[in-house]
Amino acid sequence: MIDIKDLHKSYQVGKNKLHVLKGINFHVEEGELVAIMGSSGSGKSTLLNILGILDEADEGSYHLDGTEIKNLTEKTAARYRNKFLGFIFQSFNLINYKSALDNVALPLFYQGMSGKERTARANDYLERVGLSDWATHLPNELSGGQKQRVAIARAMASHPKVLLADELTGALDSQTSYEIMDLIQKINDEGKTILVVTHEPDIAQMTKRIVNLKDGIIIDDKKIEQQKALANV
């Protein structure tokens, strides 16, 4: 599903060049649930931006579902993001003046789906995350956990190949975090490929594989025995 070979990325900082990724080799099979860990400055955010087609590597190759991601125009990059990827962010990134339903339906508008179809699918995914009764509520009427469930429904509604979650529990208390990870585990059990960037070891233990970055290289990559999220509540 994801195949990265000898990936390098540098940024110009003043007169100096900061070499952030230093030859990353990384492969993810369809249906995996992977945690990407690393301290600040390890390169995990840069790697996530490249995986999310928000940035491009200087060297190396990136294939997503068999498609090479390289030298894309912004229009093509946006189309690929819409086709292949669903994003879940720590800060939820919901539109404050739109209802939960409208937030979930928004990516489907950009896919050219009719209003009736958008509403039906958005309602379906709100029901899947346990929020069908909250469809007409605005984000400021929802708890942090509810907002993240809306964000997960929005990411899932466009039927992406891969879900990319960036610190998805970072703004939540422990119990709510575990409830959100239970939902992520259930989505993964249905066959969805999910990558979770996290600095929290307990969250990483709820995935099936942990990849550790340090100073722009992968220092450890191992499959683990997954802890069930609700066992921690």
mmCIF file of C-alpha atoms in Angstrom:
data_model
loop_
_atom_site.group_PDB
_atom_site.id
_atom_site.type_symbol
_atom_site.label_atom_id
_atom_site.label_comp_id
_atom_site.label_asym_id
_atom_site.label_seq_id
_atom_site.Cartn_x
_atom_site.Cartn_y
_atom_site.Cartn_z
ATOM 1 C CA MET A 1 0.000 0.000 0.000
ATOM 2 C CA ILE A 2 2.869 2.356 0.948
ATOM 3 C CA ASP A 3 6.386 1.861 -0.344
ATOM 4 C CA ILE A 4 9.150 4.354 0.403
ATOM 5 C CA LYS A 5 12.763 3.830 -0.683
ATOM 6 C CA ASP A 6 15.837 5.854 0.277
ATOM 7 C CA LEU A 7 13.856 8.992 1.076
ATOM 8 C CA HIS A 8 15.784 12.191 1.788
ATOM 9 C CA LYS A 9 14.467 15.633 2.680
ATOM 10 C CA SER A 10 16.352 18.832 3.531
ATOM 11 C CA TYR A 11 15.266 22.379 4.301
ATOM 12 C CA GLN A 12 17.191 25.608 3.880
ATOM 13 C CA VAL A 13 17.513 27.354 7.243
ATOM 14 C CA GLY A 14 19.304 30.666 6.735
ATOM 15 C CA LYS A 15 22.621 29.794 5.162
ATOM 16 C CA ASN A 16 22.526 26.225 6.409
ATOM 17 C CA LYS A 17 20.849 23.132 5.034
ATOM 18 C CA LEU A 18 18.968 21.028 7.578
ATOM 19 C CA HIS A 19 18.944 17.362 6.549
ATOM 20 C CA VAL A 20 15.693 16.115 8.144
ATOM 21 C CA LEU A 21 15.152 12.693 6.551
ATOM 22 C CA LYS A 22 18.314 10.713 5.862
ATOM 23 C CA GLY A 23 17.442 7.704 3.755
ATOM 24 C CA ILE A 24 14.091 6.368 4.987
ATOM 25 C CA ASN A 25 13.018 2.905 3.836
ATOM 26 C CA PHE A 26 9.468 2.091 4.848
ATOM 27 C CA HIS A 27 6.832 -0.362 3.637
ATOM 28 C CA VAL A 28 3.243 -0.709 4.836
ATOM 29 C CA GLU A 29 0.944 -3.523 3.727
ATOM 30 C CA GLU A 30 -2.765 -3.021 3.201
ATOM 31 C CA GLY A 31 -4.655 -3.378 6.477
ATOM 32 C CA GLU A 32 -1.780 -2.545 8.824
ATOM 33 C CA LEU A 33 -2.141 -0.304 11.890
ATOM 34 C CA VAL A 34 1.216 1.411 12.401
ATOM 35 C CA ALA A 35 2.444 3.905 14.997
ATOM 36 C CA ILE A 36 5.193 6.342 14.002
ATOM 37 C CA MET A 37 7.068 7.616 17.042
ATOM 38 C CA GLY A 38 9.940 9.999 17.645
ATOM 39 C CA SER A 39 10.872 13.025 19.684
ATOM 40 C CA SER A 40 10.590 16.575 18.376
ATOM 41 C CA GLY A 41 13.031 16.981 15.504
ATOM 42 C CA SER A 42 13.138 13.269 14.691
ATOM 43 C CA GLY A 43 11.565 13.801 11.264
ATOM 44 C CA LYS A 44 8.173 12.225 11.913
ATOM 45 C CA SER A 45 6.192 15.347 10.946
ATOM 46 C CA THR A 46 8.202 15.709 7.730
ATOM 47 C CA LEU A 47 7.616 12.038 6.931
ATOM 48 C CA LEU A 48 3.891 12.450 7.582
ATOM 49 C CA ASN A 49 3.759 15.498 5.285
ATOM 50 C CA ILE A 50 5.400 13.491 2.500
ATOM 51 C CA LEU A 51 3.077 10.525 3.086
ATOM 52 C CA GLY A 52 0.146 12.958 3.010
ATOM 53 C CA ILE A 53 1.305 14.490 -0.308
ATOM 54 C CA LEU A 54 1.674 17.843 1.438
ATOM 55 C CA ASP A 55 5.419 17.959 0.772
ATOM 56 C CA GLU A 56 7.799 16.230 -1.619
ATOM 57 C CA ALA A 57 11.068 14.432 -0.976
ATOM 58 C CA ASP A 58 14.370 15.612 -2.463
ATOM 59 C CA GLU A 59 15.517 12.076 -3.257
ATOM 60 C CA GLY A 60 14.063 8.597 -3.183
ATOM 61 C CA SER A 61 10.730 7.148 -4.255
ATOM 62 C CA TYR A 62 7.227 7.026 -2.814
ATOM 63 C CA HIS A 63 4.526 4.726 -4.167
ATOM 64 C CA LEU A 64 0.988 4.825 -2.784
ATOM 65 C CA ASP A 65 -1.319 1.976 -3.799
ATOM 66 C CA GLY A 66 0.966 1.351 -6.784
ATOM 67 C CA THR A 67 0.970 4.999 -7.913
ATOM 68 C CA GLU A 68 4.267 6.898 -7.919
ATOM 69 C CA ILE A 69 3.963 10.189 -6.046
ATOM 70 C CA LYS A 70 6.429 12.511 -7.771
ATOM 71 C CA ASN A 71 6.564 15.934 -9.448
ATOM 72 C CA LEU A 72 2.843 16.523 -8.993
ATOM 73 C CA THR A 73 1.097 19.780 -9.804
ATOM 74 C CA GLU A 74 -0.910 21.179 -6.882
ATOM 75 C CA LYS A 75 -4.121 20.191 -8.679
ATOM 76 C CA THR A 76 -2.968 16.578 -9.145
ATOM 77 C CA ALA A 77 -1.638 16.431 -5.570
ATOM 78 C CA ALA A 78 -5.038 17.603 -4.271
ATOM 79 C CA ARG A 79 -6.803 15.004 -6.417
ATOM 80 C CA TYR A 80 -4.528 12.224 -5.121
ATOM 81 C CA ARG A 81 -5.024 13.339 -1.513
ATOM 82 C CA ASN A 82 -8.780 13.233 -2.032
ATOM 83 C CA LYS A 83 -8.607 9.847 -3.728
ATOM 84 C CA PHE A 84 -6.137 8.024 -1.496
ATOM 85 C CA LEU A 85 -5.979 9.678 1.922
ATOM 86 C CA GLY A 86 -8.058 10.552 4.950
ATOM 87 C CA PHE A 87 -6.565 12.919 7.539
ATOM 88 C CA ILE A 88 -7.260 13.104 11.281
ATOM 89 C CA PHE A 89 -5.607 15.934 13.232
ATOM 90 C CA GLN A 90 -4.966 16.684 16.897
ATOM 91 C CA SER A 91 -6.820 19.992 16.530
ATOM 92 C CA PHE A 92 -9.791 18.311 14.737
ATOM 93 C CA ASN A 93 -9.812 20.953 11.925
ATOM 94 C CA LEU A 94 -13.591 21.194 11.874
ATOM 95 C CA ILE A 95 -15.347 24.201 10.357
ATOM 96 C CA ASN A 96 -16.954 25.983 13.316
ATOM 97 C CA TYR A 97 -20.003 27.368 11.509
ATOM 98 C CA LYS A 98 -20.942 24.044 9.891
ATOM 99 C CA SER A 99 -22.845 21.224 11.584
ATOM 100 C CA ALA A 100 -21.278 17.833 12.279
ATOM 101 C CA LEU A 101 -23.126 16.473 9.244
ATOM 102 C CA ASP A 102 -21.882 19.254 6.952
ATOM 103 C CA ASN A 103 -18.303 18.804 8.203
ATOM 104 C CA VAL A 104 -18.397 15.097 7.341
ATOM 105 C CA ALA A 105 -20.005 15.762 3.952
ATOM 106 C CA LEU A 106 -17.566 18.479 2.866
ATOM 107 C CA PRO A 107 -14.858 16.241 1.268
ATOM 108 C CA LEU A 108 -17.612 14.505 -0.728
ATOM 109 C CA PHE A 109 -18.554 17.856 -2.298
ATOM 110 C CA TYR A 110 -15.031 18.048 -3.745
ATOM 111 C CA GLN A 111 -15.500 14.554 -5.156
ATOM 112 C CA GLY A 112 -18.492 15.819 -7.132
ATOM 113 C CA MET A 113 -21.076 13.791 -5.239
ATOM 114 C CA SER A 114 -24.695 14.970 -5.321
ATOM 115 C CA GLY A 115 -26.178 16.633 -2.248
ATOM 116 C CA LYS A 116 -28.520 13.721 -1.550
ATOM 117 C CA GLU A 117 -25.689 11.185 -1.733
ATOM 118 C CA ARG A 118 -23.431 13.371 0.444
ATOM 119 C CA THR A 119 -26.058 13.662 3.149
ATOM 120 C CA ALA A 120 -26.797 9.926 3.118
ATOM 121 C CA ARG A 121 -23.142 8.943 3.347
ATOM 122 C CA ALA A 122 -22.320 11.552 5.998
ATOM 123 C CA ASN A 123 -25.261 10.323 8.107
ATOM 124 C CA ASP A 124 -24.036 6.751 7.680
ATOM 125 C CA TYR A 125 -20.543 7.590 8.949
ATOM 126 C CA LEU A 126 -21.827 9.674 11.859
ATOM 127 C CA GLU A 127 -23.880 6.643 12.856
ATOM 128 C CA ARG A 128 -20.766 4.438 12.616
ATOM 129 C CA VAL A 129 -18.909 6.668 15.083
ATOM 130 C CA GLY A 130 -21.923 6.844 17.416
ATOM 131 C CA LEU A 131 -22.937 10.442 16.696
ATOM 132 C CA SER A 132 -26.071 10.201 14.571
ATOM 133 C CA ASP A 133 -28.026 12.105 17.274
ATOM 134 C CA TRP A 134 -25.512 14.975 17.051
ATOM 135 C CA ALA A 135 -25.662 15.514 13.277
ATOM 136 C CA THR A 136 -27.139 19.032 13.474
ATOM 137 C CA HIS A 137 -24.844 20.261 16.260
ATOM 138 C CA LEU A 138 -22.029 22.724 15.678
ATOM 139 C CA PRO A 139 -18.466 21.865 16.805
ATOM 140 C CA ASN A 140 -18.665 24.252 19.799
ATOM 141 C CA GLU A 141 -21.569 22.156 21.093
ATOM 142 C CA LEU A 142 -19.471 18.969 21.077
ATOM 143 C CA SER A 143 -16.906 17.572 23.527
ATOM 144 C CA GLY A 144 -13.317 16.950 22.434
ATOM 145 C CA GLY A 145 -14.001 13.255 21.965
ATOM 146 C CA GLN A 146 -17.112 13.967 19.914
ATOM 147 C CA LYS A 147 -15.178 16.408 17.720
ATOM 148 C CA GLN A 148 -12.557 13.756 17.052
ATOM 149 C CA ARG A 149 -15.277 11.235 16.156
ATOM 150 C CA VAL A 150 -16.676 13.755 13.650
ATOM 151 C CA ALA A 151 -13.148 14.173 12.256
ATOM 152 C CA ILE A 152 -12.787 10.382 11.935
ATOM 153 C CA ALA A 153 -16.182 10.136 10.195
ATOM 154 C CA ARG A 154 -15.103 12.913 7.799
ATOM 155 C CA ALA A 155 -11.826 11.133 7.049
ATOM 156 C CA MET A 156 -13.612 7.828 6.420
ATOM 157 C CA ALA A 157 -16.534 9.161 4.358
ATOM 158 C CA SER A 158 -14.503 9.641 1.179
ATOM 159 C CA HIS A 159 -13.428 5.961 1.308
ATOM 160 C CA PRO A 160 -9.661 6.603 1.451
ATOM 161 C CA LYS A 161 -7.076 3.878 0.940
ATOM 162 C CA VAL A 162 -5.084 5.093 3.966
ATOM 163 C CA LEU A 163 -5.945 7.026 7.133
ATOM 164 C CA LEU A 164 -3.199 9.331 8.440
ATOM 165 C CA ALA A 165 -3.712 10.353 12.073
ATOM 166 C CA ASP A 166 -1.451 13.061 13.499
ATOM 167 C CA GLU A 167 -1.483 12.997 17.328
ATOM 168 C CA LEU A 168 -5.197 12.203 17.166
ATOM 169 C CA THR A 169 -5.448 11.806 20.978
ATOM 170 C CA GLY A 170 -3.102 14.698 21.854
ATOM 171 C CA ALA A 171 -5.916 17.043 22.917
ATOM 172 C CA LEU A 172 -7.959 14.427 24.789
ATOM 173 C CA ASP A 173 -7.981 13.011 28.329
ATOM 174 C CA SER A 174 -6.893 9.392 28.875
ATOM 175 C CA GLN A 175 -10.334 7.763 28.917
ATOM 176 C CA THR A 176 -11.489 9.629 25.794
ATOM 177 C CA SER A 177 -8.177 8.782 24.098
ATOM 178 C CA TYR A 178 -8.735 5.073 24.696
ATOM 179 C CA GLU A 179 -12.320 5.303 23.413
ATOM 180 C CA ILE A 180 -11.037 6.978 20.230
ATOM 181 C CA MET A 181 -8.337 4.297 19.851
ATOM 182 C CA ASP A 182 -11.029 1.622 20.271
ATOM 183 C CA LEU A 183 -12.811 3.189 17.302
ATOM 184 C CA ILE A 184 -9.536 3.261 15.326
ATOM 185 C CA GLN A 185 -8.936 -0.416 16.146
ATOM 186 C CA LYS A 186 -12.437 -1.324 14.926
ATOM 187 C CA ILE A 187 -11.900 0.592 11.662
ATOM 188 C CA ASN A 188 -8.569 -1.215 11.223
ATOM 189 C CA ASP A 189 -10.216 -4.584 11.950
ATOM 190 C CA GLU A 190 -12.489 -3.879 8.960
ATOM 191 C CA GLY A 191 -9.344 -3.775 6.789
ATOM 192 C CA LYS A 192 -8.434 -0.068 6.649
ATOM 193 C CA THR A 193 -4.743 0.857 6.545
ATOM 194 C CA ILE A 194 -3.992 3.377 9.318
ATOM 195 C CA LEU A 195 -0.835 5.275 10.309
ATOM 196 C CA VAL A 196 -0.831 6.993 13.692
ATOM 197 C CA VAL A 197 1.839 9.577 14.530
ATOM 198 C CA THR A 198 2.095 9.777 18.320
ATOM 199 C CA HIS A 199 4.510 10.598 21.128
ATOM 200 C CA GLU A 200 2.433 8.606 23.634
ATOM 201 C CA PRO A 201 3.776 5.064 24.294
ATOM 202 C CA ASP A 202 0.427 3.774 25.580
ATOM 203 C CA ILE A 203 -1.297 4.871 22.355
ATOM 204 C CA ALA A 204 1.443 3.244 20.264
ATOM 205 C CA GLN A 205 0.886 -0.044 22.133
ATOM 206 C CA MET A 206 -2.681 -0.060 20.787
ATOM 207 C CA THR A 207 -1.400 -0.369 17.207
ATOM 208 C CA LYS A 208 0.152 -3.505 15.660
ATOM 209 C CA ARG A 209 3.551 -2.128 14.681
ATOM 210 C CA ILE A 210 5.781 0.633 16.029
ATOM 211 C CA VAL A 211 8.270 2.541 13.879
ATOM 212 C CA ASN A 212 10.727 4.739 15.803
ATOM 213 C CA LEU A 213 12.498 7.680 14.168
ATOM 214 C CA LYS A 214 15.540 9.482 15.531
ATOM 215 C CA ASP A 215 17.552 12.188 13.786
ATOM 216 C CA GLY A 216 15.973 11.429 10.415
ATOM 217 C CA ILE A 217 16.456 7.674 10.337
ATOM 218 C CA ILE A 218 14.373 4.674 11.410
ATOM 219 C CA ILE A 219 16.128 3.169 14.426
ATOM 220 C CA ASP A 220 13.522 0.512 15.223
ATOM 221 C CA ASP A 221 10.622 -1.097 13.359
ATOM 222 C CA LYS A 222 8.807 -3.991 14.981
ATOM 223 C CA LYS A 223 5.441 -5.707 15.072
ATOM 224 C CA ILE A 224 3.919 -5.855 18.543
ATOM 225 C CA GLU A 225 1.152 -7.635 20.380
ATOM 226 C CA GLN A 226 -1.670 -5.129 20.237
ATOM 227 C CA GLN A 227 -3.260 -3.923 23.463
ATOM 228 C CA LYS A 228 -7.013 -3.571 23.168
ATOM 229 C CA ALA A 229 -7.920 0.051 23.871
ATOM 230 C CA LEU A 230 -10.955 -0.479 26.097
ATOM 231 C CA ALA A 231 -8.974 -2.853 28.337
ATOM 232 C CA ASN A 232 -7.259 0.335 29.565
ATOM 233 C CA VAL A 233 -10.441 2.185 30.558
#
